CSV table of C-alpha atoms in Angstrom, one decimal:
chain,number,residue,atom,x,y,z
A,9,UNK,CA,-69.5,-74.0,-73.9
A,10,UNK,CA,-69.2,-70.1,-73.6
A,11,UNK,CA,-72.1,-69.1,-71.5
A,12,UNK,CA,-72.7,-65.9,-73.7
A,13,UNK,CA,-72.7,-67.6,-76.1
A,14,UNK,CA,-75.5,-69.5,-77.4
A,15,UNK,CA,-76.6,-71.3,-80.6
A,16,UNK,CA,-80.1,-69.9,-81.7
A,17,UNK,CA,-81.6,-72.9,-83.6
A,18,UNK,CA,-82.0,-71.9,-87.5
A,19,UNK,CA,-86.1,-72.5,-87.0
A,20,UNK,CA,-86.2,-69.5,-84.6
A,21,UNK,CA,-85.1,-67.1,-87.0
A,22,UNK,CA,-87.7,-64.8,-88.8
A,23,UNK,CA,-87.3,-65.8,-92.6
A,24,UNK,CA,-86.7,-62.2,-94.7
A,25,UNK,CA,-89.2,-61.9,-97.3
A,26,UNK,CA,-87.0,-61.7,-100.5
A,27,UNK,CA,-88.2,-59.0,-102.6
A,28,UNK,CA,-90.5,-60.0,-105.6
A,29,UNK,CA,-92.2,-58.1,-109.0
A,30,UNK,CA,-95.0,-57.9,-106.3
A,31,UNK,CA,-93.4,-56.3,-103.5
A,32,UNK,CA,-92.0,-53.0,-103.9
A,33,UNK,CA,-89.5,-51.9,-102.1
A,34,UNK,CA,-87.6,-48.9,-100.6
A,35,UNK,CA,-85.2,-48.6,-103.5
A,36,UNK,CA,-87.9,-49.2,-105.5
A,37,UNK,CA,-90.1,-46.6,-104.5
A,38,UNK,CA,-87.7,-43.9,-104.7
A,39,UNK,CA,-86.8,-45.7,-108.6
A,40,UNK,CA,-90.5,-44.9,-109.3
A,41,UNK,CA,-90.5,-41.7,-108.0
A,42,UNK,CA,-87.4,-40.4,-109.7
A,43,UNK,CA,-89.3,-41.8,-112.8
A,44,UNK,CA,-92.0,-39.6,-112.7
A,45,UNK,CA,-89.7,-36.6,-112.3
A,46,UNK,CA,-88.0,-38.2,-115.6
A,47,UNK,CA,-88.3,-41.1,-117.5
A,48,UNK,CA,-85.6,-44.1,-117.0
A,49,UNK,CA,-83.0,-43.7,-119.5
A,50,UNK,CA,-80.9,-46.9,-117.7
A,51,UNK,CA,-77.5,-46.5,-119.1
A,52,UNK,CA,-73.9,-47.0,-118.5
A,53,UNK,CA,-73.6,-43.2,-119.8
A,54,UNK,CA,-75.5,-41.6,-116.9
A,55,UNK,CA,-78.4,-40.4,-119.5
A,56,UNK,CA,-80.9,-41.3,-116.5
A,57,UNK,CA,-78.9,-38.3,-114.5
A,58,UNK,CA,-78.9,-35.7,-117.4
A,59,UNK,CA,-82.3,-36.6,-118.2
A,60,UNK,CA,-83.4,-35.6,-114.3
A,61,UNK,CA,-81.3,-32.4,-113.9
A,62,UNK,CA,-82.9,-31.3,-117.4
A,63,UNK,CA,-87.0,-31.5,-116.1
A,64,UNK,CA,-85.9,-29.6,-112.8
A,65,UNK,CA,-87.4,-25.7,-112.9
A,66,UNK,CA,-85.3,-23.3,-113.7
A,67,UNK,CA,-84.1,-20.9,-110.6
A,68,UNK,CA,-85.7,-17.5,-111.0
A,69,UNK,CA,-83.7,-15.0,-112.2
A,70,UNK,CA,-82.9,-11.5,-110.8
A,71,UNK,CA,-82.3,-8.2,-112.6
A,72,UNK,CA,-80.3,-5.7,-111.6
A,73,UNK,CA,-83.2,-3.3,-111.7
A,74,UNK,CA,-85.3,-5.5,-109.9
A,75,UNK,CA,-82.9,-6.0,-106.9
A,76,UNK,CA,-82.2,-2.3,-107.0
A,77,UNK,CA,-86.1,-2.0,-106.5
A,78,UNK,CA,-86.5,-4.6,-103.9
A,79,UNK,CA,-83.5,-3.3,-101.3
A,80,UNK,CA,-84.3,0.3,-101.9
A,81,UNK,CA,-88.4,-0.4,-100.9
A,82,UNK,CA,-86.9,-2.3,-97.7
A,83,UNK,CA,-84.8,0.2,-96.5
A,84,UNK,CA,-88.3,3.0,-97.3
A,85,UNK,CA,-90.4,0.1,-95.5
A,86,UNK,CA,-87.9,0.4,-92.3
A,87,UNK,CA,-88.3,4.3,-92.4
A,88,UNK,CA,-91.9,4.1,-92.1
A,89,UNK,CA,-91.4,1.4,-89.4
A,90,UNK,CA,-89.0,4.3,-87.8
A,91,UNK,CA,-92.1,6.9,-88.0
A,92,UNK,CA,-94.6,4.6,-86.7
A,93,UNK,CA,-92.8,3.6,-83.8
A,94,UNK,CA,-92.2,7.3,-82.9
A,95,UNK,CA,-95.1,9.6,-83.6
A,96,UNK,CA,-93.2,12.4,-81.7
A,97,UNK,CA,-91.3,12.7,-85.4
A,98,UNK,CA,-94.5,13.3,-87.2
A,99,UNK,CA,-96.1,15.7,-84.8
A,100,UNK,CA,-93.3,17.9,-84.9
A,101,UNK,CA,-92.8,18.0,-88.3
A,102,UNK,CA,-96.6,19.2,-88.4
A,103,UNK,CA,-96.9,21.7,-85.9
A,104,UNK,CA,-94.2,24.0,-86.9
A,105,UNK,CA,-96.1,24.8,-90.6
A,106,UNK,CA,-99.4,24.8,-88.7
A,107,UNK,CA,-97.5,27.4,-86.5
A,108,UNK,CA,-96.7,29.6,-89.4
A,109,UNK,CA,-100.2,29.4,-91.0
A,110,UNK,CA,-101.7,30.7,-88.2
A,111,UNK,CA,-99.0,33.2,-86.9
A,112,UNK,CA,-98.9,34.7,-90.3
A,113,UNK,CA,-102.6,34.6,-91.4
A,114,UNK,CA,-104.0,35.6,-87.9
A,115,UNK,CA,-101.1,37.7,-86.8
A,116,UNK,CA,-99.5,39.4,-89.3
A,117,UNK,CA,-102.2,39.0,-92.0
A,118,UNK,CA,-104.3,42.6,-91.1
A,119,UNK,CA,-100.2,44.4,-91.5
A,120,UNK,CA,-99.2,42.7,-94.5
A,121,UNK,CA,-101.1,44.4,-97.7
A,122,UNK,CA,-100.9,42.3,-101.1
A,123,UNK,CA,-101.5,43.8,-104.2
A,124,UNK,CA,-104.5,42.3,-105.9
A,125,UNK,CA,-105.1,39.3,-103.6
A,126,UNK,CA,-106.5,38.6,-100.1
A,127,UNK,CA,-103.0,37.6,-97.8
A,128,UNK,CA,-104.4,34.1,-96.4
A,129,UNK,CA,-105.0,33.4,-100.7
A,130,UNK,CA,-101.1,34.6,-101.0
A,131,UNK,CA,-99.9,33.2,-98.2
A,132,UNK,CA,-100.8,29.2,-98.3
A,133,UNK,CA,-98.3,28.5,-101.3
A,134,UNK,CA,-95.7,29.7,-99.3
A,135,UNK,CA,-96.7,27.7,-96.6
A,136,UNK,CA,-96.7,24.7,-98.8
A,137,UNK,CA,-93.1,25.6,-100.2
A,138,UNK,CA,-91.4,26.3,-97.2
A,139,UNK,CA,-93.4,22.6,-95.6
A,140,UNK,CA,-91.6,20.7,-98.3
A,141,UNK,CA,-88.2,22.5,-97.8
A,142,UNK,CA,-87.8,22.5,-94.0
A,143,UNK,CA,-89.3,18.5,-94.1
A,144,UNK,CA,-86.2,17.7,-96.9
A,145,UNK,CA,-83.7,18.1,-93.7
A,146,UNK,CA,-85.2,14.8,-92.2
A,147,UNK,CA,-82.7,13.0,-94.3
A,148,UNK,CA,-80.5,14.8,-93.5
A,149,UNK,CA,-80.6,14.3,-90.0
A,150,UNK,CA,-81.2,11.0,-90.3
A,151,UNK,CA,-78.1,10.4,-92.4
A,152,UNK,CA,-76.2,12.4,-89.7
A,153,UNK,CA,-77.5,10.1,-86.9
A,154,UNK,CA,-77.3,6.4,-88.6
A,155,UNK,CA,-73.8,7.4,-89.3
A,156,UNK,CA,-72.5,8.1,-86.0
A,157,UNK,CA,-74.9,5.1,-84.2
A,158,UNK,CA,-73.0,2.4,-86.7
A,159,UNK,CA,-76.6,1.8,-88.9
A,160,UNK,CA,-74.3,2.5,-92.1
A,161,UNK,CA,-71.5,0.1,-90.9
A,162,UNK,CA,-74.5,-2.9,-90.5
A,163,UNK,CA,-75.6,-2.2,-94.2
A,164,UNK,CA,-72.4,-2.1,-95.2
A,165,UNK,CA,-72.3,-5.9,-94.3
A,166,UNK,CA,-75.1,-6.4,-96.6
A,167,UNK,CA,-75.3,-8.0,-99.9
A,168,UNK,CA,-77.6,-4.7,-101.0
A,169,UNK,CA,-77.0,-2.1,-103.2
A,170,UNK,CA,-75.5,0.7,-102.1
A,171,UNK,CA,-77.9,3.7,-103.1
A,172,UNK,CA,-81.3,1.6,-101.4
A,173,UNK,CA,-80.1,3.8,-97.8
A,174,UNK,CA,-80.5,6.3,-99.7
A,175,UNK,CA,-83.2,5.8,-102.0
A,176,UNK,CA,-85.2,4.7,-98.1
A,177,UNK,CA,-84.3,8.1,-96.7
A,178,UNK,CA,-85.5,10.6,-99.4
A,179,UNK,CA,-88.8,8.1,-99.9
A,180,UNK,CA,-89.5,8.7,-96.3
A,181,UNK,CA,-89.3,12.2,-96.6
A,182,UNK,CA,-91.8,12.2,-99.5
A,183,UNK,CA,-94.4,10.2,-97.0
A,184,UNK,CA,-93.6,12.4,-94.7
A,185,UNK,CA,-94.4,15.7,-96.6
A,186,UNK,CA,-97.3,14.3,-98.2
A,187,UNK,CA,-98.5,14.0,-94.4
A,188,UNK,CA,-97.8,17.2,-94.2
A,189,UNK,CA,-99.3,18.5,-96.7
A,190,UNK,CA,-102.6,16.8,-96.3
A,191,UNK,CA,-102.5,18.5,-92.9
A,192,UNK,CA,-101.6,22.0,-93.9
A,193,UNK,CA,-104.4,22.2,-96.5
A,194,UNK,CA,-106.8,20.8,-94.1
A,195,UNK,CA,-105.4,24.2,-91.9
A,196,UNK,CA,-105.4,26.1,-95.1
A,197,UNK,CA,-109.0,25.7,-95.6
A,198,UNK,CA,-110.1,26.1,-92.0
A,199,UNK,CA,-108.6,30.1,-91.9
A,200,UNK,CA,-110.3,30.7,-95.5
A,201,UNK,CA,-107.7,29.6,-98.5
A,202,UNK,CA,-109.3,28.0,-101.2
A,203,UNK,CA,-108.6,26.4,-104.9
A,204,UNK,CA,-109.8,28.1,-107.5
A,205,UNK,CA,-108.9,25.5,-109.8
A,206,UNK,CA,-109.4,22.7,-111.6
A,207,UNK,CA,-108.8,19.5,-110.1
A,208,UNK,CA,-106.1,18.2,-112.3
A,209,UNK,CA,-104.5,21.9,-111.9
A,210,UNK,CA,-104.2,21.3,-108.3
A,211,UNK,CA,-103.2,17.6,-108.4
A,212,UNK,CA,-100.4,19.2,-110.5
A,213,UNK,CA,-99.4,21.9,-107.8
A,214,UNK,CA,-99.5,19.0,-105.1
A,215,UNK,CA,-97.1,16.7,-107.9
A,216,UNK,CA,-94.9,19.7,-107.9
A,217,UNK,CA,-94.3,20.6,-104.5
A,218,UNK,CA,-93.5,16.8,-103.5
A,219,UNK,CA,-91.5,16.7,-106.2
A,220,UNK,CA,-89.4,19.6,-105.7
A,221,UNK,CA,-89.4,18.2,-102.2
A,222,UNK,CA,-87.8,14.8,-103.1
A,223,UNK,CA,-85.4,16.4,-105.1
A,224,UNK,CA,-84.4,18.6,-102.3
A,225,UNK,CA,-83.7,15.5,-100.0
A,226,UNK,CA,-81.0,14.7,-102.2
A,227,UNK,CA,-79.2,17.9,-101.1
A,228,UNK,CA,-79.6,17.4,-97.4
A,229,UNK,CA,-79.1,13.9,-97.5
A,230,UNK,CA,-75.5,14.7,-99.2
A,231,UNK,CA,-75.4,17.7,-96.3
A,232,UNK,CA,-76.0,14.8,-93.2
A,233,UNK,CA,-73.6,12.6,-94.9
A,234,UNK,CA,-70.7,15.4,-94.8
A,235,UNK,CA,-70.9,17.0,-91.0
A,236,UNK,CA,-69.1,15.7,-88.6
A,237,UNK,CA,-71.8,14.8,-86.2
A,238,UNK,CA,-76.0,14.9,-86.0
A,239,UNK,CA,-75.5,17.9,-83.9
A,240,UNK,CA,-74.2,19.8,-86.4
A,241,UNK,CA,-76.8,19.4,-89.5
A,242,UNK,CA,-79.5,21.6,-88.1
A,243,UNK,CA,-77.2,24.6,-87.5
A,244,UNK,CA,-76.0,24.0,-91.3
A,245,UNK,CA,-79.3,23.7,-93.0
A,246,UNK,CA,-80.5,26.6,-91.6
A,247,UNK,CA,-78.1,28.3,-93.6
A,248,UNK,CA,-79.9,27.2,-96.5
A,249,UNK,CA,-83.4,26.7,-95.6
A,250,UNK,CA,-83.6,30.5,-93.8
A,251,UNK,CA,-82.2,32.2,-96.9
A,252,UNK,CA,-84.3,30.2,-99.7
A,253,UNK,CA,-87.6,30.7,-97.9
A,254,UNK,CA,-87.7,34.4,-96.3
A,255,UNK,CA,-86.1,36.1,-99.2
A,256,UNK,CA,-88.4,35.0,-101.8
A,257,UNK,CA,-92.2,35.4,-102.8
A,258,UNK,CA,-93.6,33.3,-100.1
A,259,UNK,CA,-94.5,35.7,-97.5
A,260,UNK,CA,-94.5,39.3,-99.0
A,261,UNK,CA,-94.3,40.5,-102.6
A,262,UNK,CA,-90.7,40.3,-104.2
A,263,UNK,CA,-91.5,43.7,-105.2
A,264,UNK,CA,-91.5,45.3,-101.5
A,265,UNK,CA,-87.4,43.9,-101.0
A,266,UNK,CA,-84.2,46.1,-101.9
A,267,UNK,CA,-83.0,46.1,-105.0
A,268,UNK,CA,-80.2,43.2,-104.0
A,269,UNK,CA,-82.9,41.0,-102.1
A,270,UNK,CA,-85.4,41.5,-105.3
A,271,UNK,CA,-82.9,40.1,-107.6
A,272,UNK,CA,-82.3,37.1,-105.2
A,273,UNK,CA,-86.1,36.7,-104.5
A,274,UNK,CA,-86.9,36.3,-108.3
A,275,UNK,CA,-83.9,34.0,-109.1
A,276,UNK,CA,-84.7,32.0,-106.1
A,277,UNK,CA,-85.9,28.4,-107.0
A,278,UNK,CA,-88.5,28.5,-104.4
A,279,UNK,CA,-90.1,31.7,-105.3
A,280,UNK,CA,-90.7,29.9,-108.7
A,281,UNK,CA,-91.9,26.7,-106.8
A,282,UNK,CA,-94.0,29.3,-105.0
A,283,UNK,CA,-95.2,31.3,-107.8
A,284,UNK,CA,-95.9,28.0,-109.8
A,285,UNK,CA,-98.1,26.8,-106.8
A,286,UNK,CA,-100.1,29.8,-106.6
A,287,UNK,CA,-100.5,29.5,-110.3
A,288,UNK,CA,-101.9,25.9,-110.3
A,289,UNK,CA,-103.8,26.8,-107.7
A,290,UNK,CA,-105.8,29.9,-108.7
A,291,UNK,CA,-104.1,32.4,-105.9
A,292,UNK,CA,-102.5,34.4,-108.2
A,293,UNK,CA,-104.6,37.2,-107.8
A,294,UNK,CA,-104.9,40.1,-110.1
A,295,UNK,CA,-101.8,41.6,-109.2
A,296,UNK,CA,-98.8,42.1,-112.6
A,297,UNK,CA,-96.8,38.8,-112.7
A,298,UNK,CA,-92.6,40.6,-112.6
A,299,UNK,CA,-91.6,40.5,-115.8
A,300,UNK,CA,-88.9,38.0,-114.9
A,301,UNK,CA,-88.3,34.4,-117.1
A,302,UNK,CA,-88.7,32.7,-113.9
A,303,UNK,CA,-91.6,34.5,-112.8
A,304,UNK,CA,-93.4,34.3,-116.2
A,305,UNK,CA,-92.6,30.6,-117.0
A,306,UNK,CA,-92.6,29.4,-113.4
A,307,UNK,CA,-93.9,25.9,-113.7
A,308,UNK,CA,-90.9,25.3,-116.2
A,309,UNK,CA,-88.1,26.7,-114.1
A,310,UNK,CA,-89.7,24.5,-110.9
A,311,UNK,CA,-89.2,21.1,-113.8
A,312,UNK,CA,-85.7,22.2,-114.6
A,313,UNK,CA,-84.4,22.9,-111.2
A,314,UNK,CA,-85.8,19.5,-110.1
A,315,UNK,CA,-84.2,17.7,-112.9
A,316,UNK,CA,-81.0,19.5,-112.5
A,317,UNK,CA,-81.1,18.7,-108.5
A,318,UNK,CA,-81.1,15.2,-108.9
A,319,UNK,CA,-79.1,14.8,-112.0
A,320,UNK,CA,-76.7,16.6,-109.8
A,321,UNK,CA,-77.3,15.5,-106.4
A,322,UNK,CA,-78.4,11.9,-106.5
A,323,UNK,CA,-74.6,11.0,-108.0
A,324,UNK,CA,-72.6,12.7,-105.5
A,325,UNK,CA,-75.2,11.4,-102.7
A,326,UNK,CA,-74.1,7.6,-103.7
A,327,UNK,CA,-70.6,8.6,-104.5
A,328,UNK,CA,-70.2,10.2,-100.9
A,329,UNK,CA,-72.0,7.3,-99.2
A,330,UNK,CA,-69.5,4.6,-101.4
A,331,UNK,CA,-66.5,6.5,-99.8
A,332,UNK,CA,-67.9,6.5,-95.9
A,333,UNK,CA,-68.7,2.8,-96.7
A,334,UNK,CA,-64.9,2.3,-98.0
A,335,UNK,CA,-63.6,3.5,-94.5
């Protein structure tokens, strides 16, 4: 006899319980489960199959507008993440107006003679304009620098739509001015402006200067995406920003500039953004409104420069960030 090998007597050999209408099993515990899902069509056709797939819930469904929504609100959640995690951005952003109130209220406020008006009263919607302005270059700059550190080239690799960068950026800048502005009236109040207004008049003026502010991300966004480096965009918005803000309303009287710079001033978009402000507002002042379209209807030409901004802007923003994410 093999000595590994050895004859276990049947007796010794745990009898297996053979499986009754009593004594459920493992395939038939899964049966009765799969019942309760659907009821047991037992067929040669595979009905019981069909009849399961057919009481599973239906996946949920995704519009296009809805996943436009949902990438472009992550991207604007990662930009507040950004301004969180450096306050430095923020301060900034909020000390230059803060300069300019006080230089030009404090300073320059007993040279400066308005017509009709006290100069701090004249001043603040100027301030406000040229806040929401200068803060529309953030996305610009931001554009500039995601670009040349490869952020563009890691969303490119995503299954998002292609306008939520963008759509992240200029909603950043709106947080960012409405921070802004809070602060500046907070100032504005401290060195004597007030509203002499209605409230829903000055929730308008507030609407409209975000607004225009949003709209005018668009145009430094497409800016940032077109200069070669981050290094550049500040030297080129300056080329807009200085123009549009000091040779307009905001700090003196259009009236007081050559004949060349008048004409400039009261075409200017901002000096109706500014003359719409100080209308909402109640800072207007006794002094003659020019008889000028845009001076005289100013709260109109601010809604039809936005609307023409973005109608304009927002396409060739997403068409010149489809062509850097083609490269």
């Amino acid at each position: 006899m093999n000595a590994r090998h050895v004859d276990t007597p049947a007796e010794s050999v745990p009898a297996q319980p053979t499986p009754s209408a009593s004594t459920p099993t493992a395939f038939a515990i899964a049966d009765s489960a799969t019942t309760e899902v659907a009821p047991a069509v037992a067929d040669a056709n595979g009905e019981r199959a069909s009849a399961r797939v057919a009481t599973l819930p239906p996946l949920p469904t995704w519009n296009p507008f809805s996943l436009w929504y949902s990438d472009g609100w992550t991207v604007t959640k990662r930009n507040m993440i950004k301004i969180k995690r450096s306050p430095d951005m923020l301060v900034f952003a909020v000390i230059q107006p803060i300069m300019f109130v006080l230089l030009f209220s404090q300073v320059y406020g007993g040279a400066i003679a308005v017509a009709g008006s006290d100069y701090t009263q004249f001043l603040m919607a100027g301030i406000f304009a040229q806040t929401v302005v200068f803060g529309a270059t953030f996305s610009g700059a931001a554009m500039a620098l995601d670009l040349k550190e490869g952020i563009i080239d890691r969303f490119r690799s995503l299954p998002m739509n292609a306008s939520a960068v963008l759509i992240g950026r200029t909603n950043g800048d709106l947080v960012l001015n409405t921070i802004s502005m809070v602060i500046m009236m907070a100032t504005g109040l401290a060195v004597g402006w007030r509203v002499n207004t209605s409230p829903p008049e000055f929730l308008a003026g507030v609407g409209l200067l975000l607004l225009f502010g949003y709209a005018f991300s668009w145009v430094m966004a497409l800016l940032g995406m077109s200069v070669k480096s981050p290094e550049v965009i500040n030297n080129a918005s300056f080329l807009i920003l200085f123009p549009l803000t000091f040779v307009s309303n905001a700090f003196v009287p259009s009236e007081t500039l050559p004949t060349a710079l008048r004409v400039f001033a009261e075409w200017n978009p901002v000096s109706s953004l500014v003359q719409a402000v100080r209308q909402l507002f109640g800072n207007l002042g006794t002094a003659p409104v020019p008889d000028i379209w845009t001076m005289q209807n100013p709260v109109l030409t601010v809604l039809i420069g936005i609307t023409v901004m973005l109608l304009v802007f927002v396409p060739l923003c997403i068409r010149k960030f489809a062509s850097i994410s083609s490269r």
